[in-house]
Amino acid sequence: MSSSSTSAMDWEAQYAAGVFEANTAALLRSGKSRKSRIGSLALDSDDEDQDITMASASASASARARPASTAPILDTRQDDESPISQLTRHWINERHAPDILPAQEDLLASLLDHIRRQSDAVQLLRGEPSASEEEHIRIMLVQMEVERVKFIVRSYVRTRLFKIEKFARFIMTDTTIQTRITTAERAHASRHAHLTDRHFHTSVLQSLPETQSHLDDTPIFMPPMITKPDDSRAVFVHALRDCPPIRFHEDLTLEMKRGHISLMPFSFIEQLLVRGDVELL
Amino acid sequence: MSLPQSLRTSITPPELEFIASQQLIEIIPLIAMEKTAFISGAFGPLQPPRRAKIPLWIAINLKLKKKCHIVAPEWLSVEFLQSRLDEELSEPGYSRLPFRYAEVSKVLLDVASDDIQNTDKIRSLLKDLREARQAKSREGLEELNRSELSLSNLSSMEINEIRPFFVHAMGILTHLHRDASTED
């Protein structure tokens, strides 16, 4: 068992190291068309739904606002983790976390830019009439990957959008959560909160007595009417590196070693998650 | 709504398969292809009959077009799975299997069963492993408390399977504790 198991476990080492192989940025940029400017990120296909345009708009705004080199949001592990696996990790984290996680504007901006460059290259190559069958397969694979990446981007943005709409009123009252979302997302939350407020008011609240006609009442024995993220919800955590001990209560602490998988309430690992020490599964 | 109801509580098995397809796998190509810059990295060149490592989704795609043979990973063999099954039945913890073994083995058995030896035996071993591990998960529920439950070596598909029940159960335990402490 020992000899076969060691080689078969190569991939576990790979997984622990960030799953996918690192890229050389030079190769990625060797596409035929390099007309890209970060400022114009609009995706060209016409089936993009609104959430994508929202993301790209905010992403391009941030890309213009500050140079890419000073990006404190991006974690330090980008050397050994490709942008795609980073985004996949953030996507899965976002899907499982009960709260909204910090936005990954720079990562998203660079990936959207890359998608656009790849699409341009495909368009260019498609125009060549003399393409062989091999060349054809190659173009198709590149095109297919673009669609796969778009899927991840879409699902990621949609997940955030869902949470933002769900917690819209809470976002407007809480300043810490506002630091974790983009300007575009904040504007959306504000519009959404305003619309639902008005709707509730015209349909029900205005006909109730004055003491009961507010959405932010805190009646006793009743849950509050503003939906808040439930930090106590349990999540499955995977330690990407050795973590400092977590203290649950007086007589229970846990020190997670790299590779450890555990189920625990979200509030205990939120900091570790933001620092990139753990990922959600 | 922005996210369909079915996607809100958990990730779905097709999505797990999607993620697993980003892993690299070895193939024996039947066509030549230049080195190509993908968004996830540069892969190739493919030169038959030289082996190459490419993402699983590309391998599946080429395989369906009969343009390559997939080299089954070493863990997808009767000897390896049998040894893990023995370990699974004799040891209390979960045995060490690749984290996404369920997804990868399903895809490979579906698409490339002619490149794998003893597929019937492998299928039945995978099923036995799954059942043995499932039984352990159910027993593990006894140890659930409100703060933490360690589940090392559990695979992604298995986590997804127990997620709704375990998360709900832990939520209830937290509530019970909170209620008890406010009454004090």
mmCIF file of N, CA and C in Angstrom, chain A residues 1 4-5 7-9 11-12 14-15 20-21 23 27-28 30 84 88 91-92 95-96 111 114-115 118 133-134 137-138 140-142 144-146 148-149 151-152 155 158-159 161-162 165 232-234 236 248-249 252 254 260-265 281, chain B residues 1-4 7-8 10-11 15 18-19 21-24 31-42 53 57-58 61-62 65 67 74-75 80 83-84 87 96-100 144 146-152 154 159 162-163 166-167 170 178:
data_model
loop_
_atom_site.group_PDB
_atom_site.id
_atom_site.type_symbol
_atom_site.label_atom_id
_atom_site.label_comp_id
_atom_site.label_asym_id
_atom_site.label_seq_id
_atom_site.Cartn_x
_atom_site.Cartn_y
_atom_site.Cartn_z
ATOM 1 N N MET A 1 0.808 -1.190 0.000
ATOM 2 C CA MET A 1 0.000 0.000 0.000
ATOM 3 C C MET A 1 0.855 1.259 0.000
ATOM 4 N N SER A 4 2.288 2.673 -3.514
ATOM 5 C CA SER A 4 1.292 3.227 -4.435
ATOM 6 C C SER A 4 0.604 4.441 -3.826
ATOM 7 N N SER A 5 0.485 4.440 -2.502
ATOM 8 C CA SER A 5 -0.263 5.542 -1.906
ATOM 9 C C SER A 5 0.529 6.841 -1.933
ATOM 10 N N SER A 7 2.537 8.038 -4.226
ATOM 11 C CA SER A 7 2.441 8.754 -5.492
ATOM 12 C C SER A 7 1.003 9.191 -5.769
ATOM 13 N N ALA A 8 0.081 8.375 -5.311
ATOM 14 C CA ALA A 8 -1.307 8.756 -5.552
ATOM 15 C C ALA A 8 -1.684 9.979 -4.734
ATOM 16 N N MET A 9 -0.943 10.220 -3.690
ATOM 17 C CA MET A 9 -1.276 11.360 -2.845
ATOM 18 C C MET A 9 -0.602 12.634 -3.323
ATOM 19 N N TRP A 11 -1.453 14.448 -5.513
ATOM 20 C CA TRP A 11 -2.465 15.445 -5.780
ATOM 21 C C TRP A 11 -2.965 16.088 -4.553
ATOM 22 N N GLU A 12 -2.804 15.352 -3.427
ATOM 23 C CA GLU A 12 -3.233 16.004 -2.189
ATOM 24 C C GLU A 12 -2.297 17.136 -1.839
ATOM 25 N N GLN A 14 -0.762 18.779 -4.055
ATOM 26 C CA GLN A 14 -1.138 19.798 -5.026
ATOM 27 C C GLN A 14 -2.325 20.590 -4.519
ATOM 28 N N TYR A 15 -3.313 19.842 -4.003
ATOM 29 C CA TYR A 15 -4.534 20.484 -3.537
ATOM 30 C C TYR A 15 -4.216 21.439 -2.398
ATOM 31 N N PHE A 20 -4.068 24.227 -8.199
ATOM 32 C CA PHE A 20 -3.685 24.217 -9.600
ATOM 33 C C PHE A 20 -2.298 24.811 -9.798
ATOM 34 N N GLU A 21 -1.730 24.451 -10.910
ATOM 35 C CA GLU A 21 -0.359 24.880 -11.124
ATOM 36 C C GLU A 21 -0.263 26.375 -11.350
ATOM 37 N N ASN A 23 1.038 29.900 -12.884
ATOM 38 C CA ASN A 23 1.185 30.304 -14.277
ATOM 39 C C ASN A 23 2.336 31.258 -14.444
ATOM 40 N N LEU A 27 3.401 34.001 -20.485
ATOM 41 C CA LEU A 27 2.732 33.127 -21.441
ATOM 42 C C LEU A 27 1.277 33.518 -21.618
ATOM 43 N N LEU A 28 0.667 33.903 -20.486
ATOM 44 C CA LEU A 28 -0.734 34.259 -20.548
ATOM 45 C C LEU A 28 -0.955 35.469 -21.431
ATOM 46 N N SER A 30 0.689 36.245 -24.068
ATOM 47 C CA SER A 30 1.238 36.114 -25.404
ATOM 48 C C SER A 30 0.160 35.961 -26.470
ATOM 49 N N ILE A 84 -7.611 32.124 -11.584
ATOM 50 C CA ILE A 84 -8.833 31.316 -11.671
ATOM 51 C C ILE A 84 -9.056 30.547 -10.379
ATOM 52 N N THR A 88 -12.161 30.887 -7.911
ATOM 53 C CA THR A 88 -12.957 29.715 -7.555
ATOM 54 C C THR A 88 -13.064 29.611 -6.040
ATOM 55 N N TRP A 91 -15.344 32.265 -4.776
ATOM 56 C CA TRP A 91 -16.718 31.934 -5.173
ATOM 57 C C TRP A 91 -17.313 30.928 -4.189
ATOM 58 N N ILE A 92 -16.574 29.848 -3.899
ATOM 59 C CA ILE A 92 -17.058 28.819 -2.980
ATOM 60 C C ILE A 92 -17.222 29.401 -1.572
ATOM 61 N N ARG A 95 -20.298 31.391 -1.480
ATOM 62 C CA ARG A 95 -21.499 30.555 -1.514
ATOM 63 C C ARG A 95 -21.832 29.990 -0.136
ATOM 64 N N HIS A 96 -20.809 29.698 0.655
ATOM 65 C CA HIS A 96 -21.061 29.026 1.921
ATOM 66 C C HIS A 96 -21.126 29.956 3.120
ATOM 67 N N LEU A 111 -9.407 39.450 -14.233
ATOM 68 C CA LEU A 111 -9.955 38.282 -14.937
ATOM 69 C C LEU A 111 -10.887 38.686 -16.073
ATOM 70 N N HIS A 114 -8.832 39.676 -18.839
ATOM 71 C CA HIS A 114 -8.236 38.501 -19.484
ATOM 72 C C HIS A 114 -9.261 37.789 -20.379
ATOM 73 N N ILE A 115 -10.497 37.679 -19.882
ATOM 74 C CA ILE A 115 -11.561 37.062 -20.675
ATOM 75 C C ILE A 115 -11.708 37.807 -21.995
ATOM 76 N N GLN A 118 -8.846 37.067 -24.326
ATOM 77 C CA GLN A 118 -8.975 35.728 -24.909
ATOM 78 C C GLN A 118 -10.054 35.724 -26.006
ATOM 79 N N GLU A 133 -7.801 21.195 -38.801
ATOM 80 C CA GLU A 133 -8.707 20.619 -37.815
ATOM 81 C C GLU A 133 -8.156 20.792 -36.404
ATOM 82 N N GLU A 134 -6.826 20.582 -36.281
ATOM 83 C CA GLU A 134 -6.197 20.741 -34.961
ATOM 84 C C GLU A 134 -6.398 22.161 -34.449
ATOM 85 N N ILE A 137 -9.886 22.665 -33.124
ATOM 86 C CA ILE A 137 -10.105 22.129 -31.778
ATOM 87 C C ILE A 137 -9.508 23.061 -30.742
ATOM 88 N N ARG A 138 -8.336 23.590 -31.087
ATOM 89 C CA ARG A 138 -7.656 24.483 -30.163
ATOM 90 C C ARG A 138 -8.507 25.725 -29.889
ATOM 91 N N MET A 140 -11.679 25.999 -30.243
ATOM 92 C CA MET A 140 -12.884 25.616 -29.522
ATOM 93 C C MET A 140 -12.596 25.461 -28.020
ATOM 94 N N LEU A 141 -11.447 24.885 -27.704
ATOM 95 C CA LEU A 141 -11.105 24.694 -26.289
ATOM 96 C C LEU A 141 -10.918 26.033 -25.587
ATOM 97 N N VAL A 142 -10.242 26.949 -26.273
ATOM 98 C CA VAL A 142 -10.032 28.270 -25.672
ATOM 99 C C VAL A 142 -11.375 28.951 -25.440
ATOM 100 N N MET A 144 -14.200 27.512 -25.037
ATOM 101 C CA MET A 144 -14.913 26.807 -23.982
ATOM 102 C C MET A 144 -14.420 27.254 -22.611
ATOM 103 N N GLU A 145 -13.114 27.470 -22.517
ATOM 104 C CA GLU A 145 -12.595 27.904 -21.218
ATOM 105 C C GLU A 145 -13.126 29.287 -20.865
ATOM 106 N N VAL A 146 -13.206 30.152 -21.876
ATOM 107 C CA VAL A 146 -13.752 31.491 -21.631
ATOM 108 C C VAL A 146 -15.155 31.373 -21.031
ATOM 109 N N ARG A 148 -16.368 28.866 -19.369
ATOM 110 C CA ARG A 148 -16.269 28.318 -18.009
ATOM 111 C C ARG A 148 -15.937 29.418 -17.010
ATOM 112 N N VAL A 149 -14.990 30.285 -17.384
ATOM 113 C CA VAL A 149 -14.606 31.356 -16.473
ATOM 114 C C VAL A 149 -15.763 32.330 -16.287
ATOM 115 N N PHE A 151 -18.812 31.609 -16.356
ATOM 116 C CA PHE A 151 -19.765 30.967 -15.448
ATOM 117 C C PHE A 151 -19.394 31.239 -13.994
ATOM 118 N N ILE A 152 -18.104 31.092 -13.685
ATOM 119 C CA ILE A 152 -17.665 31.312 -12.297
ATOM 120 C C ILE A 152 -17.903 32.773 -11.909
ATOM 121 N N SER A 155 -21.635 33.374 -11.393
ATOM 122 C CA SER A 155 -22.168 32.765 -10.184
ATOM 123 C C SER A 155 -21.676 33.514 -8.944
ATOM 124 N N ARG A 158 -23.568 36.850 -8.765
ATOM 125 C CA ARG A 158 -24.970 36.599 -8.406
ATOM 126 C C ARG A 158 -25.113 36.251 -6.935
ATOM 127 N N THR A 159 -24.156 35.482 -6.394
ATOM 128 C CA THR A 159 -24.229 35.116 -4.986
ATOM 129 C C THR A 159 -24.142 36.357 -4.107
ATOM 130 N N LEU A 161 -24.899 39.389 -5.037
ATOM 131 C CA LEU A 161 -26.101 40.167 -5.276
ATOM 132 C C LEU A 161 -27.257 39.643 -4.429
ATOM 133 N N PHE A 162 -27.366 38.335 -4.362
ATOM 134 C CA PHE A 162 -28.431 37.714 -3.564
ATOM 135 C C PHE A 162 -28.330 38.152 -2.111
ATOM 136 N N GLU A 165 -29.188 41.895 -1.655
ATOM 137 C CA GLU A 165 -30.616 42.188 -1.653
ATOM 138 C C GLU A 165 -31.273 41.706 -0.363
ATOM 139 N N SER A 232 -23.738 32.705 13.410
ATOM 140 C CA SER A 232 -23.578 31.479 14.190
ATOM 141 C C SER A 232 -23.837 30.234 13.344
ATOM 142 N N ARG A 233 -24.198 30.431 12.065
ATOM 143 C CA ARG A 233 -24.444 29.262 11.227
ATOM 144 C C ARG A 233 -23.149 28.490 11.018
ATOM 145 N N ALA A 234 -23.265 27.163 11.053
ATOM 146 C CA ALA A 234 -22.060 26.341 10.942
ATOM 147 C C ALA A 234 -21.601 26.232 9.484
ATOM 148 N N PHE A 236 -18.336 24.348 6.900
ATOM 149 C CA PHE A 236 -17.225 23.393 6.818
ATOM 150 C C PHE A 236 -15.964 24.157 6.436
ATOM 151 N N PHE A 248 -13.221 28.362 21.637
ATOM 152 C CA PHE A 248 -14.677 28.310 21.518
ATOM 153 C C PHE A 248 -15.339 28.785 22.797
ATOM 154 N N HIS A 249 -14.971 28.160 23.907
ATOM 155 C CA HIS A 249 -15.392 28.668 25.209
ATOM 156 C C HIS A 249 -14.345 28.241 26.223
ATOM 157 N N LEU A 252 -12.550 24.785 25.767
ATOM 158 C CA LEU A 252 -12.394 24.140 24.460
ATOM 159 C C LEU A 252 -11.673 25.073 23.486
ATOM 160 N N LEU A 254 -9.111 24.881 19.800
ATOM 161 C CA LEU A 254 -8.730 23.986 18.717
ATOM 162 C C LEU A 254 -7.637 24.652 17.904
ATOM 163 N N HIS A 260 -6.559 20.234 7.869
ATOM 164 C CA HIS A 260 -7.617 19.867 8.796
ATOM 165 C C HIS A 260 -8.977 20.319 8.245
ATOM 166 N N ILE A 261 -9.988 19.454 8.382
ATOM 167 C CA ILE A 261 -11.341 19.816 7.971
ATOM 168 C C ILE A 261 -12.242 19.764 9.194
ATOM 169 N N SER A 262 -13.079 20.773 9.347
ATOM 170 C CA SER A 262 -13.867 20.853 10.556
ATOM 171 C C SER A 262 -15.179 21.588 10.298
ATOM 172 N N LEU A 263 -16.159 21.289 11.131
ATOM 173 C CA LEU A 263 -17.448 21.980 11.069
ATOM 174 C C LEU A 263 -17.569 22.852 12.299
ATOM 175 N N MET A 264 -17.769 24.140 12.104
ATOM 176 C CA MET A 264 -17.895 25.035 13.263
ATOM 177 C C MET A 264 -18.643 26.305 12.859
ATOM 178 N N PRO A 265 -19.149 27.046 13.856
ATOM 179 C CA PRO A 265 -19.878 28.265 13.520
ATOM 180 C C PRO A 265 -18.992 29.277 12.786
ATOM 181 N N LEU A 281 -15.742 24.824 2.492
ATOM 182 C CA LEU A 281 -15.958 23.699 1.590
ATOM 183 C C LEU A 281 -17.448 23.491 1.378
ATOM 184 N N MET B 1 -35.253 36.156 -8.806
ATOM 185 C CA MET B 1 -34.219 36.531 -7.830
ATOM 186 C C MET B 1 -32.836 36.258 -8.386
ATOM 187 N N SER B 2 -31.860 36.850 -7.759
ATOM 188 C CA SER B 2 -30.498 36.738 -8.294
ATOM 189 C C SER B 2 -29.938 35.333 -8.165
ATOM 190 N N LEU B 3 -30.358 34.593 -7.180
ATOM 191 C CA LEU B 3 -29.831 33.236 -7.016
ATOM 192 C C LEU B 3 -31.014 32.277 -6.827
ATOM 193 N N PRO B 4 -31.131 31.271 -7.712
ATOM 194 C CA PRO B 4 -32.267 30.352 -7.580
ATOM 195 C C PRO B 4 -32.280 29.668 -6.210
ATOM 196 N N LEU B 7 -29.864 26.907 -5.211
ATOM 197 C CA LEU B 7 -28.426 27.165 -5.061
ATOM 198 C C LEU B 7 -28.107 27.915 -3.785
ATOM 199 N N ARG B 8 -29.134 28.243 -2.985
ATOM 200 C CA ARG B 8 -28.877 29.153 -1.870
ATOM 201 C C ARG B 8 -28.235 28.480 -0.672
ATOM 202 N N SER B 10 -26.585 25.481 -0.514
ATOM 203 C CA SER B 10 -25.398 24.660 -0.680
ATOM 204 C C SER B 10 -24.959 24.686 -2.128
ATOM 205 N N ILE B 11 -23.770 24.162 -2.346
ATOM 206 C CA ILE B 11 -23.293 24.030 -3.716
ATOM 207 C C ILE B 11 -23.876 22.728 -4.264
ATOM 208 N N GLU B 15 -21.920 21.457 -9.838
ATOM 209 C CA GLU B 15 -20.925 22.507 -9.615
ATOM 210 C C GLU B 15 -19.642 21.916 -9.035
ATOM 211 N N PHE B 18 -17.807 20.483 -11.796
ATOM 212 C CA PHE B 18 -17.198 21.580 -12.549
ATOM 213 C C PHE B 18 -15.860 21.977 -11.929
ATOM 214 N N ILE B 19 -15.844 22.114 -10.605
ATOM 215 C CA ILE B 19 -14.614 22.506 -9.921
ATOM 216 C C ILE B 19 -13.565 21.406 -10.042
ATOM 217 N N SER B 21 -13.168 19.401 -12.373
ATOM 218 C CA SER B 21 -12.656 19.310 -13.744
ATOM 219 C C SER B 21 -11.484 20.243 -13.997
ATOM 220 N N GLN B 22 -11.172 21.134 -13.035
ATOM 221 C CA GLN B 22 -10.015 22.004 -13.221
ATOM 222 C C GLN B 22 -8.720 21.292 -12.845
ATOM 223 N N GLN B 23 -8.844 20.146 -12.191
ATOM 224 C CA GLN B 23 -7.638 19.401 -11.825
ATOM 225 C C GLN B 23 -6.929 18.860 -13.057
ATOM 226 N N LEU B 24 -5.631 18.666 -12.882
ATOM 227 C CA LEU B 24 -4.854 18.171 -14.025
ATOM 228 C C LEU B 24 -4.888 16.651 -14.070
ATOM 229 N N ILE B 31 -3.864 13.556 -31.187
ATOM 230 C CA ILE B 31 -3.657 14.632 -32.147
ATOM 231 C C ILE B 31 -2.534 15.523 -31.638
ATOM 232 N N ALA B 32 -1.952 16.269 -32.558
ATOM 233 C CA ALA B 32 -0.908 17.210 -32.169
ATOM 234 C C ALA B 32 -1.536 18.580 -31.959
ATOM 235 N N MET B 33 -1.000 19.290 -30.978
ATOM 236 C CA MET B 33 -1.505 20.637 -30.724
ATOM 237 C C MET B 33 -0.353 21.470 -30.194
ATOM 238 N N GLU B 34 -0.288 22.715 -30.640
ATOM 239 C CA GLU B 34 0.774 23.581 -30.136
ATOM 240 C C GLU B 34 0.490 23.946 -28.687
ATOM 241 N N LYS B 35 1.520 24.459 -28.039
ATOM 242 C CA LYS B 35 1.323 24.966 -26.684
ATOM 243 C C LYS B 35 0.320 26.108 -26.736
ATOM 244 N N THR B 36 -0.668 26.079 -25.860
ATOM 245 C CA THR B 36 -1.743 27.059 -25.939
ATOM 246 C C THR B 36 -1.874 27.794 -24.616
ATOM 247 N N ALA B 37 -2.034 29.107 -24.709
ATOM 248 C CA ALA B 37 -2.204 29.912 -23.493
ATOM 249 C C ALA B 37 -3.671 29.993 -23.126
ATOM 250 N N PHE B 38 -4.040 29.278 -22.077
ATOM 251 C CA PHE B 38 -5.404 29.388 -21.549
ATOM 252 C C PHE B 38 -5.407 30.403 -20.420
ATOM 253 N N ILE B 39 -6.595 30.760 -19.966
ATOM 254 C CA ILE B 39 -6.672 31.712 -18.858
ATOM 255 C C ILE B 39 -6.089 31.068 -17.592
ATOM 256 N N SER B 40 -6.289 29.775 -17.454
ATOM 257 C CA SER B 40 -5.798 29.097 -16.254
ATOM 258 C C SER B 40 -4.340 28.676 -16.379
ATOM 259 N N GLY B 41 -3.710 28.958 -17.488
ATOM 260 C CA GLY B 41 -2.314 28.600 -17.637
ATOM 261 C C GLY B 41 -2.031 28.104 -19.036
ATOM 262 N N ALA B 42 -0.765 27.798 -19.304
ATOM 263 C CA ALA B 42 -0.395 27.311 -20.637
ATOM 264 C C ALA B 42 -0.325 25.795 -20.608
ATOM 265 N N LYS B 53 0.101 16.560 -19.427
ATOM 266 C CA LYS B 53 -0.807 16.855 -18.318
ATOM 267 C C LYS B 53 -1.675 18.036 -18.689
ATOM 268 N N TRP B 57 -11.191 18.837 -17.763
ATOM 269 C CA TRP B 57 -12.274 19.181 -18.691
ATOM 270 C C TRP B 57 -11.806 19.137 -20.138
ATOM 271 N N ILE B 58 -10.546 19.507 -20.379
ATOM 272 C CA ILE B 58 -10.017 19.408 -21.750
ATOM 273 C C ILE B 58 -9.876 17.936 -22.135
ATOM 274 N N ASN B 61 -13.176 16.498 -23.023
ATOM 275 C CA ASN B 61 -13.595 16.992 -24.326
ATOM 276 C C ASN B 61 -12.889 16.257 -25.468
ATOM 277 N N LEU B 62 -11.567 16.108 -25.336
ATOM 278 C CA LEU B 62 -10.813 15.401 -26.378
ATOM 279 C C LEU B 62 -11.218 13.934 -26.424
ATOM 280 N N LYS B 65 -14.232 13.241 -28.344
ATOM 281 C CA LYS B 65 -13.987 13.336 -29.782
ATOM 282 C C LYS B 65 -13.027 12.252 -30.250
ATOM 283 N N LYS B 67 -9.938 11.858 -29.418
ATOM 284 C CA LYS B 67 -8.647 12.437 -29.766
ATOM 285 C C LYS B 67 -7.589 12.162 -28.707
ATOM 286 N N GLU B 74 -3.437 6.968 -10.309
ATOM 287 C CA GLU B 74 -3.048 5.734 -9.628
ATOM 288 C C GLU B 74 -4.040 5.289 -8.572
ATOM 289 N N TRP B 75 -4.734 6.263 -7.989
ATOM 290 C CA TRP B 75 -5.681 5.867 -6.938
ATOM 291 C C TRP B 75 -6.916 5.201 -7.521
ATOM 292 N N PHE B 80 -5.366 -0.059 -5.039
ATOM 293 C CA PHE B 80 -5.402 1.092 -4.145
ATOM 294 C C PHE B 80 -6.745 1.182 -3.409
ATOM 295 N N SER B 83 -7.139 -1.491 -0.755
ATOM 296 C CA SER B 83 -6.391 -1.238 0.480
ATOM 297 C C SER B 83 -7.084 -0.166 1.314
ATOM 298 N N ARG B 84 -7.646 0.847 0.645
ATOM 299 C CA ARG B 84 -8.348 1.889 1.390
ATOM 300 C C ARG B 84 -9.637 1.357 2.008
ATOM 301 N N GLU B 87 -8.742 -0.494 5.098
ATOM 302 C CA GLU B 87 -8.421 0.478 6.137
ATOM 303 C C GLU B 87 -9.713 1.109 6.683
ATOM 304 N N ARG B 96 -7.545 8.024 3.874
ATOM 305 C CA ARG B 96 -7.120 9.156 3.046
ATOM 306 C C ARG B 96 -7.386 8.876 1.573
ATOM 307 N N LEU B 97 -8.376 9.528 1.053
ATOM 308 C CA LEU B 97 -8.672 9.429 -0.382
ATOM 309 C C LEU B 97 -8.522 10.833 -0.969
ATOM 310 N N PRO B 98 -8.312 10.933 -2.283
ATOM 311 C CA PRO B 98 -8.273 12.276 -2.875
ATOM 312 C C PRO B 98 -9.534 13.044 -2.528
ATOM 313 N N PHE B 99 -9.378 14.361 -2.299
ATOM 314 C CA PHE B 99 -10.491 15.163 -1.807
ATOM 315 C C PHE B 99 -11.683 15.126 -2.760
ATOM 316 N N ARG B 100 -11.426 15.112 -4.058
ATOM 317 C CA ARG B 100 -12.539 15.090 -5.008
ATOM 318 C C ARG B 100 -12.618 13.747 -5.719
ATOM 319 N N LEU B 144 -21.628 15.393 17.627
ATOM 320 C CA LEU B 144 -21.880 16.789 17.294
ATOM 321 C C LEU B 144 -22.185 17.585 18.557
ATOM 322 N N ARG B 146 -22.134 22.035 20.050
ATOM 323 C CA ARG B 146 -22.447 23.337 19.472
ATOM 324 C C ARG B 146 -21.216 24.055 18.950
ATOM 325 N N SER B 147 -19.990 23.581 19.250
ATOM 326 C CA SER B 147 -18.856 24.384 18.814
ATOM 327 C C SER B 147 -18.041 23.794 17.673
ATOM 328 N N GLU B 148 -17.783 22.522 17.657
ATOM 329 C CA GLU B 148 -16.824 22.067 16.658
ATOM 330 C C GLU B 148 -16.940 20.581 16.421
ATOM 331 N N LEU B 149 -16.709 20.161 15.180
ATOM 332 C CA LEU B 149 -16.665 18.743 14.849
ATOM 333 C C LEU B 149 -15.590 18.555 13.787
ATOM 334 N N SER B 150 -14.571 17.782 14.119
ATOM 335 C CA SER B 150 -13.478 17.580 13.165
ATOM 336 C C SER B 150 -13.800 16.436 12.226
ATOM 337 N N LEU B 151 -13.573 16.675 10.942
ATOM 338 C CA LEU B 151 -13.950 15.691 9.933
ATOM 339 C C LEU B 151 -12.825 15.514 8.920
ATOM 340 N N SER B 152 -11.599 15.402 9.378
ATOM 341 C CA SER B 152 -10.484 15.321 8.442
ATOM 342 C C SER B 152 -10.621 14.121 7.520
ATOM 343 N N LEU B 154 -12.564 13.791 5.068
ATOM 344 C CA LEU B 154 -13.866 13.660 4.421
ATOM 345 C C LEU B 154 -13.770 14.324 3.040
ATOM 346 N N ILE B 159 -19.023 15.805 2.132
ATOM 347 C CA ILE B 159 -19.345 16.984 2.930
ATOM 348 C C ILE B 159 -20.654 17.582 2.452
ATOM 349 N N ILE B 162 -23.712 15.603 3.730
ATOM 350 C CA ILE B 162 -24.139 15.706 5.126
ATOM 351 C C ILE B 162 -24.424 17.146 5.523
ATOM 352 N N ARG B 163 -24.093 18.096 4.634
ATOM 353 C CA ARG B 163 -24.163 19.502 5.021
ATOM 354 C C ARG B 163 -25.517 19.937 5.564
ATOM 355 N N PHE B 166 -26.262 18.382 9.107
ATOM 356 C CA PHE B 166 -25.302 18.723 10.159
ATOM 357 C C PHE B 166 -25.379 20.205 10.522
ATOM 358 N N VAL B 167 -25.488 21.055 9.495
ATOM 359 C CA VAL B 167 -25.540 22.492 9.763
ATOM 360 C C VAL B 167 -26.808 22.829 10.549
ATOM 361 N N MET B 170 -26.452 21.588 14.174
ATOM 362 C CA MET B 170 -25.586 22.439 14.977
ATOM 363 C C MET B 170 -26.292 23.744 15.322
ATOM 364 N N ARG B 178 -28.125 28.809 23.846
ATOM 365 C CA ARG B 178 -28.391 30.233 24.044
ATOM 366 C C ARG B 178 -29.613 30.406 24.951
#
